[in-house]
Short mmCIF file of C-alpha atoms in Angstrom, two decimals:
data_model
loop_
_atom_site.label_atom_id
_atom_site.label_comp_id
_atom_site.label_asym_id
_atom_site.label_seq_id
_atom_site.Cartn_x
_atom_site.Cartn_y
_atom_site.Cartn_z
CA UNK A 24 60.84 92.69 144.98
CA UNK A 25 63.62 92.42 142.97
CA UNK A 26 65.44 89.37 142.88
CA UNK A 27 68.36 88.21 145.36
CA UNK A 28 70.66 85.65 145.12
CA UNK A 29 68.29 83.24 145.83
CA UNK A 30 65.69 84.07 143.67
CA UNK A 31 67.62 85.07 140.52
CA UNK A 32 67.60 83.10 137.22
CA UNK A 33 69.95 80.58 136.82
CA UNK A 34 73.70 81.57 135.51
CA UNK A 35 73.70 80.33 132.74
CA UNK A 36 70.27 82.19 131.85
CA UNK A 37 71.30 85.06 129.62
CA UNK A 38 69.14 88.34 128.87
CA UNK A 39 68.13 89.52 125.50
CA UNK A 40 70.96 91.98 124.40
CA UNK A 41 73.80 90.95 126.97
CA UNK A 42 77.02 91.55 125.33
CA UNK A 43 79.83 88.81 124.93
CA UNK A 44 83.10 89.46 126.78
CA UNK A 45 85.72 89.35 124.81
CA UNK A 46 88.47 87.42 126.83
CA UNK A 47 91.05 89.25 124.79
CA UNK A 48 90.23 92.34 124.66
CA UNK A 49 89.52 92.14 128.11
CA UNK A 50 93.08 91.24 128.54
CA UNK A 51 94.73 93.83 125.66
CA UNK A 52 93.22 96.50 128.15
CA UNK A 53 95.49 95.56 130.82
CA UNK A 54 98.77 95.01 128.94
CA UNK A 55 98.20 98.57 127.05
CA UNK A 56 97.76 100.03 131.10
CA UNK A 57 101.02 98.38 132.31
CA UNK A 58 103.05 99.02 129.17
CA UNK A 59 101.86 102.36 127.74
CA UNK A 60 105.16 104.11 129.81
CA UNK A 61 107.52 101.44 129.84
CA UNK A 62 110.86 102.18 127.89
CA UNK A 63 111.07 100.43 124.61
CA UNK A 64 113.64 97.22 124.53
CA UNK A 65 115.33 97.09 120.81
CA UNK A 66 115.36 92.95 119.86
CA UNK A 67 118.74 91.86 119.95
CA UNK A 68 121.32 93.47 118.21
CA UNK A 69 124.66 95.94 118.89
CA UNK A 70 122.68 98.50 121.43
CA UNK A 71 125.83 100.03 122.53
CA UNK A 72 125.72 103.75 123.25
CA UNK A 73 129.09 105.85 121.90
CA UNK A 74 130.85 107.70 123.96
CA UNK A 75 131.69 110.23 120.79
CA UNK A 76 131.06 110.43 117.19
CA UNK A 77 134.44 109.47 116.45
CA UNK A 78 133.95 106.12 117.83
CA UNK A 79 131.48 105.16 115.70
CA UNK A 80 133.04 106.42 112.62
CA UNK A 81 136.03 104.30 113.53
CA UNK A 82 133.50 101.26 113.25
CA UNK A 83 135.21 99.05 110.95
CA UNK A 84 131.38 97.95 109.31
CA UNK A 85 131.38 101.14 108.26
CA UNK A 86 134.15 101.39 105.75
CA UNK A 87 131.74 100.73 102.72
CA UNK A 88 130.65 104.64 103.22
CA UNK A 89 134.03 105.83 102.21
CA UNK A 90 134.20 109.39 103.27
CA UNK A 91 130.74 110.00 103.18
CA UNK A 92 129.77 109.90 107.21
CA UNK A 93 132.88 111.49 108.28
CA UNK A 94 131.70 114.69 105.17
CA UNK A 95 128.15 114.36 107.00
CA UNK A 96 129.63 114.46 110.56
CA UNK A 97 131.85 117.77 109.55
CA UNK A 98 128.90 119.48 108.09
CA UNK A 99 126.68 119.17 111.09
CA UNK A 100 129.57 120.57 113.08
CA UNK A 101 129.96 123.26 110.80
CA UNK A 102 126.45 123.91 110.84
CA UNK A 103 125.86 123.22 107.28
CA UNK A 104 122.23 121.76 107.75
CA UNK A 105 121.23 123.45 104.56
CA UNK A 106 123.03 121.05 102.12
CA UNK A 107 123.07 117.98 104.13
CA UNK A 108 119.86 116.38 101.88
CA UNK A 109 122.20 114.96 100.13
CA UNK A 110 124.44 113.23 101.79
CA UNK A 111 121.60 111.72 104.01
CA UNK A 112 120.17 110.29 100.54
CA UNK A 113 123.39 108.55 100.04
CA UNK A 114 124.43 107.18 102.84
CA UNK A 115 120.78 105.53 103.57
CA UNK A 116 121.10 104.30 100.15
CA UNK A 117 123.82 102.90 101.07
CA UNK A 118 123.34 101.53 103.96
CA UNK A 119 120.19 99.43 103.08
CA UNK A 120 122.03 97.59 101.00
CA UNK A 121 125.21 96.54 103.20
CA UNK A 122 126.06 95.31 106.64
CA UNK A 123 126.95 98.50 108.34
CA UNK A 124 125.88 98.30 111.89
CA UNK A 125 122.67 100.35 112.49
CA UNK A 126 123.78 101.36 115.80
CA UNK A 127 126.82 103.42 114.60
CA UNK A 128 124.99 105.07 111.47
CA UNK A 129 122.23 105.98 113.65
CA UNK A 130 124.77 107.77 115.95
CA UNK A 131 125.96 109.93 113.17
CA UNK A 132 122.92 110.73 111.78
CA UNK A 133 121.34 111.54 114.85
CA UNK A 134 123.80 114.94 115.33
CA UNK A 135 121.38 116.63 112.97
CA UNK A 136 118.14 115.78 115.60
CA UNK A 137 119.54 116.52 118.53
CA UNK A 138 118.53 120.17 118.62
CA UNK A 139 115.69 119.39 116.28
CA UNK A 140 112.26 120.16 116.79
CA UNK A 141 110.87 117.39 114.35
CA UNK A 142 108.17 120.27 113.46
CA UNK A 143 108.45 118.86 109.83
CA UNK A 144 105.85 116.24 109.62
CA UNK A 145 103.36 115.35 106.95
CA UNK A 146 99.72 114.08 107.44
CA UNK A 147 97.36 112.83 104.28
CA UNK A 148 95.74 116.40 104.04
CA UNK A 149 98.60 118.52 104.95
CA UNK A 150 100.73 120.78 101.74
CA UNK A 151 104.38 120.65 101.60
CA UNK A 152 106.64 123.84 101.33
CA UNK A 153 109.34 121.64 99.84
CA UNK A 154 111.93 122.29 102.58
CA UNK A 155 112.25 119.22 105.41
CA UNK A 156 114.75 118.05 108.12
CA UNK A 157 116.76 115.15 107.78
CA UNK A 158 114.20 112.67 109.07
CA UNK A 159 111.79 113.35 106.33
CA UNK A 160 114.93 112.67 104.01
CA UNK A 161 115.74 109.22 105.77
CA UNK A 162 112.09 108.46 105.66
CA UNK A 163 111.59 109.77 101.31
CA UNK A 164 114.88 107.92 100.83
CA UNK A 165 113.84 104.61 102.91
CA UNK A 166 110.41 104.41 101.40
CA UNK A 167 110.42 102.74 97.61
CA UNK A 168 111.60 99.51 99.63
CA UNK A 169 108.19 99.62 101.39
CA UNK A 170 106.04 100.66 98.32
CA UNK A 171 107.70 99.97 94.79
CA UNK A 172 107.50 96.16 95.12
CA UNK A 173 105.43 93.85 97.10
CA UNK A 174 106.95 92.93 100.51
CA UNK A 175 108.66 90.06 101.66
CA UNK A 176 110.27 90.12 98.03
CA UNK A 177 114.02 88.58 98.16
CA UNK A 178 114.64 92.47 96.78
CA UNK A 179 112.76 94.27 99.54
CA UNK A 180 113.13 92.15 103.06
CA UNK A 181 116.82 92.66 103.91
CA UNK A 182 116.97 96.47 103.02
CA UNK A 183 113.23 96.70 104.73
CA UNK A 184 114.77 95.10 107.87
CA UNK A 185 117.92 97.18 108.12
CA UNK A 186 115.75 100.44 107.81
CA UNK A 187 113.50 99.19 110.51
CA UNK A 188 116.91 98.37 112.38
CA UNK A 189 117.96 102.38 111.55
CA UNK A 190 115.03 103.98 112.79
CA UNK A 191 114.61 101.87 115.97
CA UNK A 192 118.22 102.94 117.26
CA UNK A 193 117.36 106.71 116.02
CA UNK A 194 114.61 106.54 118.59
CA UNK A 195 116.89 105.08 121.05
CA UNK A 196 119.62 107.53 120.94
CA UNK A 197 118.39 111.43 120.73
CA UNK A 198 114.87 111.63 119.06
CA UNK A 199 111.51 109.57 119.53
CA UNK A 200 111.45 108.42 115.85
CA UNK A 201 108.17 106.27 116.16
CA UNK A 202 105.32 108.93 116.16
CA UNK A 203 106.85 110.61 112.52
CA UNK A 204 107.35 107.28 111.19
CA UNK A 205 103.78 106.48 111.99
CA UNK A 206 102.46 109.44 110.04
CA UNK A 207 104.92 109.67 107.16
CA UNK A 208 103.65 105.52 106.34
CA UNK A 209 100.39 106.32 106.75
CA UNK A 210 100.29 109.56 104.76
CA UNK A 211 102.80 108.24 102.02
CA UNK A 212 102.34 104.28 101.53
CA UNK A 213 98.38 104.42 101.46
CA UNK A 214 97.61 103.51 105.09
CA UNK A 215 99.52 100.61 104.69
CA UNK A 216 99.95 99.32 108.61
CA UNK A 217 102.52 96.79 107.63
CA UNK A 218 106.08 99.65 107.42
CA UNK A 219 105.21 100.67 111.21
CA UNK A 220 104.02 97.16 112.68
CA UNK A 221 107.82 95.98 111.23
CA UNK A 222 108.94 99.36 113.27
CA UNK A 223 107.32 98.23 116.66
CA UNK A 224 107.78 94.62 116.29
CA UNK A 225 111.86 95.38 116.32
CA UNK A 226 111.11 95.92 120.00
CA UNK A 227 110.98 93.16 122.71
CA UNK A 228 108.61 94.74 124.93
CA UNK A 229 106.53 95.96 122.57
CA UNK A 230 103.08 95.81 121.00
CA UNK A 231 101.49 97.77 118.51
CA UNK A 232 98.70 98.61 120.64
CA UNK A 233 100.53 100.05 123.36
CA UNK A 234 103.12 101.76 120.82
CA UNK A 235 100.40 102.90 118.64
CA UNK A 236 98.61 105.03 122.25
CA UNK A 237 102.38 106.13 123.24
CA UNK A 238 103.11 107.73 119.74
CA UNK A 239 99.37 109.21 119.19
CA UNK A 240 99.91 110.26 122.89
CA UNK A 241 102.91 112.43 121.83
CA UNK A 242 101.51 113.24 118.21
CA UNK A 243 98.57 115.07 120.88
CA UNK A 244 100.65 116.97 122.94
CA UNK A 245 102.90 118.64 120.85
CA UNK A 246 100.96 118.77 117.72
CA UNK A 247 97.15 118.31 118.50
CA UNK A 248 95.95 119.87 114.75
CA UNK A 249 97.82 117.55 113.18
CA UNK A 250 96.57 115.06 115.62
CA UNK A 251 92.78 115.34 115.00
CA UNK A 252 93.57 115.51 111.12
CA UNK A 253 95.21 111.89 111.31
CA UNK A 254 92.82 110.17 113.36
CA UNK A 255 91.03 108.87 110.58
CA UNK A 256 93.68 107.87 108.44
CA UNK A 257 95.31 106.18 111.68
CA UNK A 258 92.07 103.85 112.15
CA UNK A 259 91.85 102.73 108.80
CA UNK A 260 95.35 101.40 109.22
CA UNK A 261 95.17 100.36 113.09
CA UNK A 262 91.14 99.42 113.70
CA UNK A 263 91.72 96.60 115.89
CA UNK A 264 94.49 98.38 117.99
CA UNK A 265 92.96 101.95 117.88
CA UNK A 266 89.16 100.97 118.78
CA UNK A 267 89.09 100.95 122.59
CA UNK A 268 92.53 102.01 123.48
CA UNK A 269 91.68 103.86 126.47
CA UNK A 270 94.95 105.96 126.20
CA UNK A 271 93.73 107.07 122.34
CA UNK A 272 90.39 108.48 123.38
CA UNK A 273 92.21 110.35 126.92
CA UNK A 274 94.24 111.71 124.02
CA UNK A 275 91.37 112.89 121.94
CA UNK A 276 89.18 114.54 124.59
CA UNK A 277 92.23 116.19 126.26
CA UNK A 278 92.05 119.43 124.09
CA UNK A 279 89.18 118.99 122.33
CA UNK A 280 87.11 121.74 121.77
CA UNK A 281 83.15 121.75 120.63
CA UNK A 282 83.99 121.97 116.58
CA UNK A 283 86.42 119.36 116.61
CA UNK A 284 83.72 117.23 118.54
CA UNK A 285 81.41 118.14 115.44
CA UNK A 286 83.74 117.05 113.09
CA UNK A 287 84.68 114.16 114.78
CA UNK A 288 80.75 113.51 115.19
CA UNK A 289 80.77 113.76 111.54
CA UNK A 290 83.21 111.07 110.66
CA UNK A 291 81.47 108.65 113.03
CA UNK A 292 78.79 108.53 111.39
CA UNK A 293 80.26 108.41 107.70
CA UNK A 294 81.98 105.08 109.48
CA UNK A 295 85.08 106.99 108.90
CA UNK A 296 86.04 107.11 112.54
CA UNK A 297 85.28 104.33 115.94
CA UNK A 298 86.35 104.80 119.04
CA UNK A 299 84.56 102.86 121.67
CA UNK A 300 82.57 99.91 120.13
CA UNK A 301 83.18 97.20 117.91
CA UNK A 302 84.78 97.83 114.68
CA UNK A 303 83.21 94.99 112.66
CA UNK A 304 79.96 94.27 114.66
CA UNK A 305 78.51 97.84 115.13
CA UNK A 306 75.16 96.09 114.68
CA UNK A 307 73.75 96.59 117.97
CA UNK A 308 73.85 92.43 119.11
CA UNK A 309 77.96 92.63 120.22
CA UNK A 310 79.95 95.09 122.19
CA UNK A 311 83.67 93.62 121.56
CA UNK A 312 85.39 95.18 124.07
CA UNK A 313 83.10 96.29 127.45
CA UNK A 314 85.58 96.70 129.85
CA UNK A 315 87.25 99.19 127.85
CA UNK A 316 83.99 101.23 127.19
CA UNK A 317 83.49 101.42 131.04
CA UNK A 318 87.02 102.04 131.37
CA UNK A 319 87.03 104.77 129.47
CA UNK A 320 83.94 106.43 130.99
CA UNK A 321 84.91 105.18 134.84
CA UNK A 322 87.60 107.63 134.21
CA UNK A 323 86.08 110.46 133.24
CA UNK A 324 83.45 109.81 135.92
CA UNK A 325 86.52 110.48 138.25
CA UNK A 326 87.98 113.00 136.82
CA UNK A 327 87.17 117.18 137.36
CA UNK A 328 87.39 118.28 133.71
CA UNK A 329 83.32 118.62 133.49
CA UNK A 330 83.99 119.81 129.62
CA UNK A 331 85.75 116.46 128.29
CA UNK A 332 83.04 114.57 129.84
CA UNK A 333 80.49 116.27 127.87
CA UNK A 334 82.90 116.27 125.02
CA UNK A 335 83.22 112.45 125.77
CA UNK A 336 79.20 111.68 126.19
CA UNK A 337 79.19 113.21 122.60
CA UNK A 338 80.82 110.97 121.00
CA UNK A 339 79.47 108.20 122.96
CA UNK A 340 76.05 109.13 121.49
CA UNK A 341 77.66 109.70 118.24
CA UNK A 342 79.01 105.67 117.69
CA UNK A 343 77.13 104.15 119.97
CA UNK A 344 73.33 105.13 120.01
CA UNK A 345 71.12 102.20 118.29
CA UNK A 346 73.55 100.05 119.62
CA UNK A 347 71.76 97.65 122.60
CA UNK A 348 74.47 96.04 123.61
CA UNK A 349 76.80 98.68 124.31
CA UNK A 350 74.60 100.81 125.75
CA UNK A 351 73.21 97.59 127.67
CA UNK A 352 77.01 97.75 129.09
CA UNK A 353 77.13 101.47 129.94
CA UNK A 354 73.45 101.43 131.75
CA UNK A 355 74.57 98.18 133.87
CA UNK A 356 78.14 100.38 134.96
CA UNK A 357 76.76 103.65 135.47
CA UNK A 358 73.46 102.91 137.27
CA UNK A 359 73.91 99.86 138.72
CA UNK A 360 78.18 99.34 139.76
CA UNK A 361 78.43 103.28 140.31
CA UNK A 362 74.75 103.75 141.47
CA UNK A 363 74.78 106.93 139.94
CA UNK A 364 73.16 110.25 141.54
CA UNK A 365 71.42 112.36 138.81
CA UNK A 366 70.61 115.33 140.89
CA UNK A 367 74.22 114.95 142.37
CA UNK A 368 76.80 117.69 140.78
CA UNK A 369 79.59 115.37 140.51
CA UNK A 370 78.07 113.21 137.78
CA UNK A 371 75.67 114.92 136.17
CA UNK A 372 77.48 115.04 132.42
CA UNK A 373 77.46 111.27 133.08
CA UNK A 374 73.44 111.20 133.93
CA UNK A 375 73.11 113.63 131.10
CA UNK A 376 74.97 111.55 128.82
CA UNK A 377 73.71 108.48 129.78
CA UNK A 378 69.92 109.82 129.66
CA UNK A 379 70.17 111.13 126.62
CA UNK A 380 71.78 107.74 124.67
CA UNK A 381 68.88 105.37 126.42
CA UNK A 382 66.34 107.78 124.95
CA UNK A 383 67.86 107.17 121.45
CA UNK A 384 68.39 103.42 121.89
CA UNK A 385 65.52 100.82 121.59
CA UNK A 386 64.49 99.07 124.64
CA UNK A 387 65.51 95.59 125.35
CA UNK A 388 64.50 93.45 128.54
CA UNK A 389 68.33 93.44 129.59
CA UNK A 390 68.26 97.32 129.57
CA UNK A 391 64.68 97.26 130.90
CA UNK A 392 65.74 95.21 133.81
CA UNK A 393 68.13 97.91 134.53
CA UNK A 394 66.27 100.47 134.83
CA UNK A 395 63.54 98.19 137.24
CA UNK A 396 66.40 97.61 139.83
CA UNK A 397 67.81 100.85 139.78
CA UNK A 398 64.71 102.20 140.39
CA UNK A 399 63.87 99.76 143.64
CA UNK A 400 64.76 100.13 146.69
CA UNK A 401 67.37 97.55 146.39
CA UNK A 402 68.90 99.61 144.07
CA UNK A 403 69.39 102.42 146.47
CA UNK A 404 67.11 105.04 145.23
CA UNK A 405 64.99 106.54 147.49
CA UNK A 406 61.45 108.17 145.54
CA UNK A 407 62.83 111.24 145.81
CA UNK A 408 66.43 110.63 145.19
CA UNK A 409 66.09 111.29 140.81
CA UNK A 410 66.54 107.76 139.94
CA UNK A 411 62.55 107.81 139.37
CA UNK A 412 62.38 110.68 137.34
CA UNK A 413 65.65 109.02 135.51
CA UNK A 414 64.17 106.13 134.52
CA UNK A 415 60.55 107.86 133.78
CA UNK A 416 61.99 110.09 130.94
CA UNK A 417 63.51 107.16 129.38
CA UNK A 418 60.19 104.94 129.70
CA UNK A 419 58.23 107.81 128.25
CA UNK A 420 60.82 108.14 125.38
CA UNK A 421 60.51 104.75 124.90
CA UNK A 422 56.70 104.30 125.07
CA UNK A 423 56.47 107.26 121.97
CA UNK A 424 59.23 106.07 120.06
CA UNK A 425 59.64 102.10 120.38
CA UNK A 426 56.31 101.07 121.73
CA UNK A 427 56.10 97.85 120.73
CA UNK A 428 60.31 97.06 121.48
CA UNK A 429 59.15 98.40 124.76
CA UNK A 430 56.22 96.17 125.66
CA UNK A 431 58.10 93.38 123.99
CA UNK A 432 60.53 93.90 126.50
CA UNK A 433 58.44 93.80 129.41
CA UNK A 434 56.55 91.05 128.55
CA UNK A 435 60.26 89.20 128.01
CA UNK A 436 61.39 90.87 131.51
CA UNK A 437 58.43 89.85 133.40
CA UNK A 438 59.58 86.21 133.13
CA UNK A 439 63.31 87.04 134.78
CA UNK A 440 62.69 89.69 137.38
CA UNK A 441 59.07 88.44 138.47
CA UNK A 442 55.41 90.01 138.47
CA UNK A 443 56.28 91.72 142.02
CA UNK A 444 59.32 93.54 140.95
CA UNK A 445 56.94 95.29 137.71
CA UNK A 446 54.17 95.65 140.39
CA UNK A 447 56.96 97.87 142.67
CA UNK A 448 58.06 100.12 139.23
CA UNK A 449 54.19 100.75 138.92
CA UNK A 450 53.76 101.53 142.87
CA UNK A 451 56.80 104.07 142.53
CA UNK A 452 55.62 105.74 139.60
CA UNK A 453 52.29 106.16 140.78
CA UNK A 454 53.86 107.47 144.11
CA UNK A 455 56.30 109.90 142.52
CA UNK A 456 53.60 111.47 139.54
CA UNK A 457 50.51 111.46 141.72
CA UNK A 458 47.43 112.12 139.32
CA UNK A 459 49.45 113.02 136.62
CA UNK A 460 50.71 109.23 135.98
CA UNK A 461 52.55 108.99 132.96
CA UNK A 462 50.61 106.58 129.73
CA UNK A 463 53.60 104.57 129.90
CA UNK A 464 52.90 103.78 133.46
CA UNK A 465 49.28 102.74 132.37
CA UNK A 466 51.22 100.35 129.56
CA UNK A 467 53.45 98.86 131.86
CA UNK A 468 50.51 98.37 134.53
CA UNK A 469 48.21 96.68 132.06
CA UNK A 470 51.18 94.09 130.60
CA UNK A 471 51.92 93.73 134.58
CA UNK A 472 48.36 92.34 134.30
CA UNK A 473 48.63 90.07 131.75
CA UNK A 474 52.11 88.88 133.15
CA UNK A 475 50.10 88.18 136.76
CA UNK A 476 47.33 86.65 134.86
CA UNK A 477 49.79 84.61 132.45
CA UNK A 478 52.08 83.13 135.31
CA UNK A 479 49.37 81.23 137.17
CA UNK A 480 48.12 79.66 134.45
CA UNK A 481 51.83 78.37 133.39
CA UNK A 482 51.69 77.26 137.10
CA UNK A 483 48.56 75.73 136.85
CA UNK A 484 49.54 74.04 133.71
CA UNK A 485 52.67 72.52 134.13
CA UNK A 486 50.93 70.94 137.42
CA UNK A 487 48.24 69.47 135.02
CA UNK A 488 50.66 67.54 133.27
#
């Protein structure tokens, strides 16, 4: 039978292929859940809100701008947007270099954005027609203090900072600055991370994971072509914060459709894209961050959009096939926490999914051992139930593709779960395929043997000496 609590290895015994929880991923899954909607808090600072433009051009910090903001403010009333390039250029020249208080510039220059659209953005693939909004121009204007020298330079830091200051109060008074500043960096100052982690870490409540799913959140919904073009570009800057963010890959497979899923396919395996595994240990001993793989698939598991869970599944097979350990983590989830149903209609993209990335995966006795206890009667399954067949197409799989990784891993599995429990996976099979018994049945049976055979003698051996 298969083993209870009594009869189980040890805890501290460990299978071949278990993954290693990540404590801290673990934990970056639940901050990103609790603080992907809360409102950002700007660090310190004058966060006073204006009751009128003419209050904060009667800021006495801002006398250093001459006549320039109240000329700016006067043009935007007189709806002179077309020539206001400018005198945006000069007053953010300006004002990196002096002590004006961000909060009352960004006032001012936030009259141009407050009808705005913000459809002017730029990604690393994307042509310009040479005309822009006044965001692009505070973000051209701003950016040879990020790029023309190396940072943290006495000439670089203290205008740096008091653009960072600038853009954080834009975003707090009439536009959400953070998911164009992400892009314009990216696209602009070579995927260079460092421009928008200064951005987010102006904010007391906030961390660039969490503020790196908000802005790619609202990138998605109001410009998903621009979204999947970035996606790249966004990991190479962000791979720790973007691999695993549950709220990224709900964004992805939101609006997907099945040649964006090629594409996306595509740049998996080029290594040019990750979502759900590791981002440095892809080599099939270490899945980084489990509980946001089953996360991520518990969801869509609940969810009634049958077309993003086959869009998901895909690109679950894309990254993660090969790769025991994360697949070790998926099989555990799905068939033994969820005790999935394969003939059931609710989850069938899941057993689909599932089926197919065990069939491409080589067998190891923690994923064998699996498959033995969700097909027992322990495990819920009745012989009739699917789980048999399940399991039967991956064993056959296995037996034609990876015979030897799959005798290797019964012959390692036999000495955890116990010659009875390989004895019951025979019994079934035989049960369920009658006279047509599957070779891989006849495989199992005969290292079964040997394991029955083998045991004894240990027995026999270690009362001997």
């Amino acid at each position: 039978m298969v083993p209870d609590a009594a009869t189980s290895p040890p805890a501290n015994h460990r299978l071949e292929a278990d993954p290693v929880i990540d404590k801290e991923h673990e934990e970056e899954v639940e901050v990103e859940e609790e603080e992907e909607d809360l409102p950002l808090v700007v660090q310190g600072g004058d966060a006073r809100q204006f009751e009128s433009t003419q209050e904060a051009l009667d800021d006495p910090s801002l006398w250093i701008f001459g006549s320039a903001l109240r000329d700016y403010a006067e043009k935007i009333e007189e709806q002179q947007s077309v020539v206001l390039e400018d005198s945006v250029r000069e007053i953010i020249g300006m004002y990196a270099q002096s002590e004006a208080s961000p909060q009352s510039v960004a006032h001012i220059l936030s009259l141009a954005l407050a009808d705005a659209e913000l459809e002017d953005i730029e990604t690393p693939s994307s042509e310009s027609d040479g005309q822009h909004d006044i965001l692009y121009y505070i973000f051209e204007t701003a950016q040879p203090f990020f790029t023309d020298t190396p940072p943290l330079s006495p000439k670089t830091e203290p205008p740096r900072r008091r653009i960072t200051e600038l853009l954080v109060r834009l975003t707090n008074t009439r536009v959400d600055v953070g998911f164009r500043w992400l892009l314009y960096s990216i696209s602009n100052f070579g995927c260079d991370p460092s421009a928008y982690r200064q951005y987010v870490g102006a904010y007391a409540n906030g961390t660039v994971r969490s503020a790196l799913a908000r802005d790619m959140s609202t990138l998605q919904e109001r410009f998903p072509e621009h979204f999947y073009t970035v996606l790249p570009s966004v990991y190479s800057a962000f791979p720790d914060e973007f691999v695993g963010s549950c709220a990224i890959i709900k964004s992805v497979v939101a609006l997907i459709d099945q040649p964006q899923v090629y594409r996306l396919c595509m740049l998996i395996s080029r290594g040019k894209l990750r979502l759900f595994g590791s981002n440095s240990n892809n080599n099939g001993s270490r899945c980084s961050n489990p509980r946001a793989l089953t996360a991520v698939v518990g969801r869509a598991m609940d969810g009634d959009d049958a077309f993003e869970q086959v869009c998901l599944w895909q690109l679950l097979e894309a990254e993660l096939a090969g790769n025991t350990a994360a697949v070790s983590v998926l099989a555990r989830y799905i068939l033994l926490e969820r005790n999935l149903e394969p003939t059931g209609s609710s989850n069938s993209e899941a057993a689909n999914g599932l089926l197919s990335l065990l069939r491409s995966t080589p067998p190891t006795s923690g994923i064998f051992t699996v498959l033995v206890k969700y097909s027992s009667v322990k495990g819920g399954c009745s012989v009739d139930s699917g789980c048999v067949d399940f399991c039967g197409s991956v064993l056959v799989q296995w037996s034609a593709v990876f015979k030897q990784q799959l005798m290797a891993s019964v012959s390692d599995a036999a000495k955890s779960i116990g010659a009875d429990d390989l004895e019951l996976l025979v019994n079934r099979f035989e049960e369920r395929f009658a006279s047509d018994k599957h070779s891989v049945v006849r495989e199992i049976e005969s290292q079964h043997r040997r394991c029955s055979i083998a045991q004894p003698k240990r027995q026999q051996d270690q009362v001997v000496s």
